[in-house]
Coordinates of C-alpha atoms in Angstrom, one line a residue:
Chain G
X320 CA 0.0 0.0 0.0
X321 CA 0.7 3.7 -0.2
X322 CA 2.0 5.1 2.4
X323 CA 2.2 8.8 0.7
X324 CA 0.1 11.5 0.7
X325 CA 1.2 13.8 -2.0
X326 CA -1.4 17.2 -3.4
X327 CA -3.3 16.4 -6.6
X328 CA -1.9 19.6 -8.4
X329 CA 0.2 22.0 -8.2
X330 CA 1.5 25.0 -10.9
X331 CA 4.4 26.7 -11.2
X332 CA 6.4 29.6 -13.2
X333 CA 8.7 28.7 -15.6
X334 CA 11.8 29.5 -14.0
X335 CA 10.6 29.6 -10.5
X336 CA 11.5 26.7 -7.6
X337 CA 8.8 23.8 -7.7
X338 CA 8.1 22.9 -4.7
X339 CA 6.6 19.6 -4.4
X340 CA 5.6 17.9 -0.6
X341 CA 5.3 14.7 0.3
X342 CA 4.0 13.2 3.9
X343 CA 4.8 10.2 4.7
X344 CA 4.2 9.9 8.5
X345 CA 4.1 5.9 8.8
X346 CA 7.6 5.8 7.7
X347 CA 9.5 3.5 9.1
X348 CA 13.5 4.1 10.6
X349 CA 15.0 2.1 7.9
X350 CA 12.5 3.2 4.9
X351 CA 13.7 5.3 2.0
X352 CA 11.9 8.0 -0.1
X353 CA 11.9 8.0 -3.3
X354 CA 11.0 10.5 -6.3
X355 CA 10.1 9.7 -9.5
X356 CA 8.3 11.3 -12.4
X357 CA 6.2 10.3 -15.1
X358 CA 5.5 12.4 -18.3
X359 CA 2.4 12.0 -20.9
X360 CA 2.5 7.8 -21.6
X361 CA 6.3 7.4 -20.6
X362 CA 7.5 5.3 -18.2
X363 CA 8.7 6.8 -14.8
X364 CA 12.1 8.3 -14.3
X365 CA 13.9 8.5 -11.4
X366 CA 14.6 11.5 -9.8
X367 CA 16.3 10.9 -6.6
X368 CA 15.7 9.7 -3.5
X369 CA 17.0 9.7 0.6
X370 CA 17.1 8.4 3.9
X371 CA 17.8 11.1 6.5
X372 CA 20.1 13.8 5.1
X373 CA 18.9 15.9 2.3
X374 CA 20.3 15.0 -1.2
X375 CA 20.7 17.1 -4.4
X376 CA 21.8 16.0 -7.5
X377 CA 21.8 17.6 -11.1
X378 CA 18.0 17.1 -11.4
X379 CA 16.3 18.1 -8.2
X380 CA 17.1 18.6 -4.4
X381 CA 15.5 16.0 -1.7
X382 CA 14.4 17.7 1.6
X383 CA 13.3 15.7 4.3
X384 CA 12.3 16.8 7.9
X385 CA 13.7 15.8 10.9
X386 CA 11.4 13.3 12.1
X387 CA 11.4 12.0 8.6
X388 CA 7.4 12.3 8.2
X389 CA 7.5 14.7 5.2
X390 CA 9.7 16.0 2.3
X391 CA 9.7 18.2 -0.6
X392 CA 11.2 17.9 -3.8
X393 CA 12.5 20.9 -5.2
X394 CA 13.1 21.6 -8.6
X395 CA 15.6 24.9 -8.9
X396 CA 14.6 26.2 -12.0
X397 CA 11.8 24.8 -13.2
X398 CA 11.0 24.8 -17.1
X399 CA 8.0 23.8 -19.6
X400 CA 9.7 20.1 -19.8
X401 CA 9.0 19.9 -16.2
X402 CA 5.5 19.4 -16.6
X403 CA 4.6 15.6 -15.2
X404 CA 2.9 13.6 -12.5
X405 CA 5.4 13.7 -9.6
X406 CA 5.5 10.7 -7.8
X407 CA 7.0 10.4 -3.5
X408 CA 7.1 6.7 -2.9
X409 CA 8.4 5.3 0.3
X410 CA 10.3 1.8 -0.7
X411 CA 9.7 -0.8 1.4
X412 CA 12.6 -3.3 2.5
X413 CA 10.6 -6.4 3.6
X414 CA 11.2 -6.3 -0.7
X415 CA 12.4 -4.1 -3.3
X416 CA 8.8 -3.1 -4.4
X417 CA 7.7 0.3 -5.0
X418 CA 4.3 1.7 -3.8
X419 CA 3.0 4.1 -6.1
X420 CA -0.1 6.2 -5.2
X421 CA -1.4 9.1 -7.9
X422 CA 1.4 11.7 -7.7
X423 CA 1.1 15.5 -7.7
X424 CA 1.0 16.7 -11.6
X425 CA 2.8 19.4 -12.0
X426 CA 1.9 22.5 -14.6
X427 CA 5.1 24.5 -14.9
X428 CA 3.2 27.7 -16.7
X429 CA 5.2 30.1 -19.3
Chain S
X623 CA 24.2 3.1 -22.4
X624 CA 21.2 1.0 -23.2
X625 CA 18.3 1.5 -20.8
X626 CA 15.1 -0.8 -20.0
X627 CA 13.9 -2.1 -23.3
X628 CA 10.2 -3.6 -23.7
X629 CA 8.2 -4.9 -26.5
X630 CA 6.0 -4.6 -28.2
X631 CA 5.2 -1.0 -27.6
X632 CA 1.3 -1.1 -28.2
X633 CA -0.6 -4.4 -28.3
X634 CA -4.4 -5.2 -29.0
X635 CA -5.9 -8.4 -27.9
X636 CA -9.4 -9.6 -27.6
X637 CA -10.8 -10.8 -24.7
X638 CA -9.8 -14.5 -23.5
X639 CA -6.8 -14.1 -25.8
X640 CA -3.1 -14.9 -24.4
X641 CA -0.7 -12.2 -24.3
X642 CA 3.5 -12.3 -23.6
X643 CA 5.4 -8.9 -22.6
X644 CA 9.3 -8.8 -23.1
X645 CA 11.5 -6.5 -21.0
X646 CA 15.6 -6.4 -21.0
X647 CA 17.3 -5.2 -18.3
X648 CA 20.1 -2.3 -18.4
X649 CA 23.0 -4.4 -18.7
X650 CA 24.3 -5.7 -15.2
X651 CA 21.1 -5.3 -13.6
X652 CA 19.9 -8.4 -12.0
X653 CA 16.2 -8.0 -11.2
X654 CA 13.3 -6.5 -13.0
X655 CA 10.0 -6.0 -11.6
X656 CA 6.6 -5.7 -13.6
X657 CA 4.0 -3.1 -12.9
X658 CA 0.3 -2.0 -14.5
X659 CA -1.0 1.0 -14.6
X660 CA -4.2 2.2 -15.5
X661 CA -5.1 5.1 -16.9
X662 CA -5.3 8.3 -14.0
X663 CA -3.6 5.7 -11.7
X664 CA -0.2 5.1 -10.1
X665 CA 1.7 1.9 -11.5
X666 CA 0.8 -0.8 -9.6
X667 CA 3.6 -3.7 -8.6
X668 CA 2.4 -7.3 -10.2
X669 CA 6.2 -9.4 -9.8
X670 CA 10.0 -8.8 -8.7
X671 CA 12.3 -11.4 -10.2
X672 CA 16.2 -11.7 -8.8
X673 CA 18.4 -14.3 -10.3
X674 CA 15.7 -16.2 -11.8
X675 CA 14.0 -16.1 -9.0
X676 CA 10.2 -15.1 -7.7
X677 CA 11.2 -12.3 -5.1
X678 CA 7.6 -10.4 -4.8
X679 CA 4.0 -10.7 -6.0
X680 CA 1.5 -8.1 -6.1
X681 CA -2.3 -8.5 -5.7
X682 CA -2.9 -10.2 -8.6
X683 CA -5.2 -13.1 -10.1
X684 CA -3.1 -16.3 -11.2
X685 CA -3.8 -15.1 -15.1
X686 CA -0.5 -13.2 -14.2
X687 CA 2.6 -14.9 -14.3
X688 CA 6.3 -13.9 -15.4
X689 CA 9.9 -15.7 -15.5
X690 CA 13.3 -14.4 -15.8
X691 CA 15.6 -16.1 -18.0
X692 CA 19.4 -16.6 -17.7
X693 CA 20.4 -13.4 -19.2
X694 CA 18.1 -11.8 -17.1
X695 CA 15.4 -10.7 -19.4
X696 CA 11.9 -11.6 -18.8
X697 CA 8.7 -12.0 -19.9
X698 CA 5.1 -11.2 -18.3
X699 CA 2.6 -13.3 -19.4
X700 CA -1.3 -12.9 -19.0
X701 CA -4.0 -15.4 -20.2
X702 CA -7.9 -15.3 -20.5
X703 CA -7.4 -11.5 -21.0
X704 CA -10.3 -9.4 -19.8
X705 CA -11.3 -6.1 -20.7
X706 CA -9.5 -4.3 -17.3
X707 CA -6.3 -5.6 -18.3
X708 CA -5.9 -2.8 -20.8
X709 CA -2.9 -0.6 -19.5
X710 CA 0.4 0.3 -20.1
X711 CA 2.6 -2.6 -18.2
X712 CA 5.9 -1.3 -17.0
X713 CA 9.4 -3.2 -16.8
X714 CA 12.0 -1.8 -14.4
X715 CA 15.4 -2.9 -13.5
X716 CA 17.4 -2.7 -10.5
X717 CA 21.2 -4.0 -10.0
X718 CA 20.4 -5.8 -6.7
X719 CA 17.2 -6.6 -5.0
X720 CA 16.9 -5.2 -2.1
X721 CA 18.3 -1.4 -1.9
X722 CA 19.0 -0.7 -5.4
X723 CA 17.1 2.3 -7.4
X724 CA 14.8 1.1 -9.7
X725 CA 14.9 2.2 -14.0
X726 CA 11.8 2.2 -15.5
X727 CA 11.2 0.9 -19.3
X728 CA 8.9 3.0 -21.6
X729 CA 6.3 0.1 -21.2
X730 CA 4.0 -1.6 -23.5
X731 CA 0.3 -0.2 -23.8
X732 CA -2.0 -3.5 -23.8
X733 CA -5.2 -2.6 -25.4
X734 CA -7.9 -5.3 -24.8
X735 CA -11.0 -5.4 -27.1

């Protein structure tokens, strides 16, 4: 099962910061989160993903609180190519399967 | 580098019919797990395969089954299709099983008449 809760929608000016939350406030000590996004009919691409600390890599930055019940994905600079369903996940370890619930899409507007 | 590979890309079936989805891996990666989505819906976990081996099922009816062959490409096979099986079924990869990041395929879109 899910264990995300992510907002339907969101929009965003093109380049302005996209900030995307994610609460995941069952998540357990040893349980990762996980971004991924999904445009129009493709199959999902990872983004990055984090355990305690926050991560950044070319494509996005990971934030995740404290008590590790919530994050936010931030894209720096976001652009019309950003546009896509946005997708927290929290893997869980008992197997390597990915719980996917509907995602925030995300409108980056010109 | 090569990424996840599936085929066919699109697929049309009638119902009852037999249907057989191919996925390769990235090369190296050792497990590949099948998921359906349905349209406005998150992809949905059907199988993990490791080394050949069954490593997860999802919440799915026995008309779903899979193997993973030697050079670790696999195949997804449904039978006595029905009418809600039409999605687009995803193949990802992962170098290990149990920590490794997941690659996703462009999948196939099943359409079932």
């Amino acid at each position: 099962d899910a264990k995300t809760t992510q907002p339907p929608s969101m929009d965003c000016a093109e380049g302005r910061a996209a900030n995307l939350p994610c609460n995941h406030s069952t998540i357990s000590g040893n349980e990762y989160v996980y971004w991924y996004r999904q445009i129009h009919s493709q199959g999902p691409q990872y983004i990055i993903h984090g355990l305690k600390n926050n991560e950044t890599n070319e494509m996005a930055s990971l934030i995740i609180t404290e008590d590790r019940k919530s994050s936010t994905l931030i894209l720096p600079h976001a652009t019309l190519r950003d546009t896509a369903v946005y997708y927290c996940i929290v893997r869980d370890l008992t197997g390597n399967q990915f719980y996917f619930g509907t995602g925030t899409s995300l409108t980056v507007i010109p | 580098d090569a990424g996840v590979t599936q085929s066919p890309t699109h697929l049309i079936k009638t119902r009852g019919q037999h249907v057989t989805l191919r996925c390769s891996p990235i090369s190296g990666h050792k497990s590949v797990s099948w998921y359906q989505q349905v349209l406005g819906q998150g992809p949905q976990f059907i199988f993990q395969y490791y080394e050949k081996e069954e490593r997860g099922r999802g919440n799915f009816p026995d008309r779903f089954s899979a193997r993973q062959f030697p050079n670790y490409s696999s195949e997804l096979n449904v039978n006595a299709l029905l009418l809600g099986d039409s999605a687009l079924y995803l193949c990802a990869s992962s170098l290990g099983f149990l920590t490794d990041t997941q690659y996703f395929g462009p999948g196939t879109r099943l359409t079932v008449l």
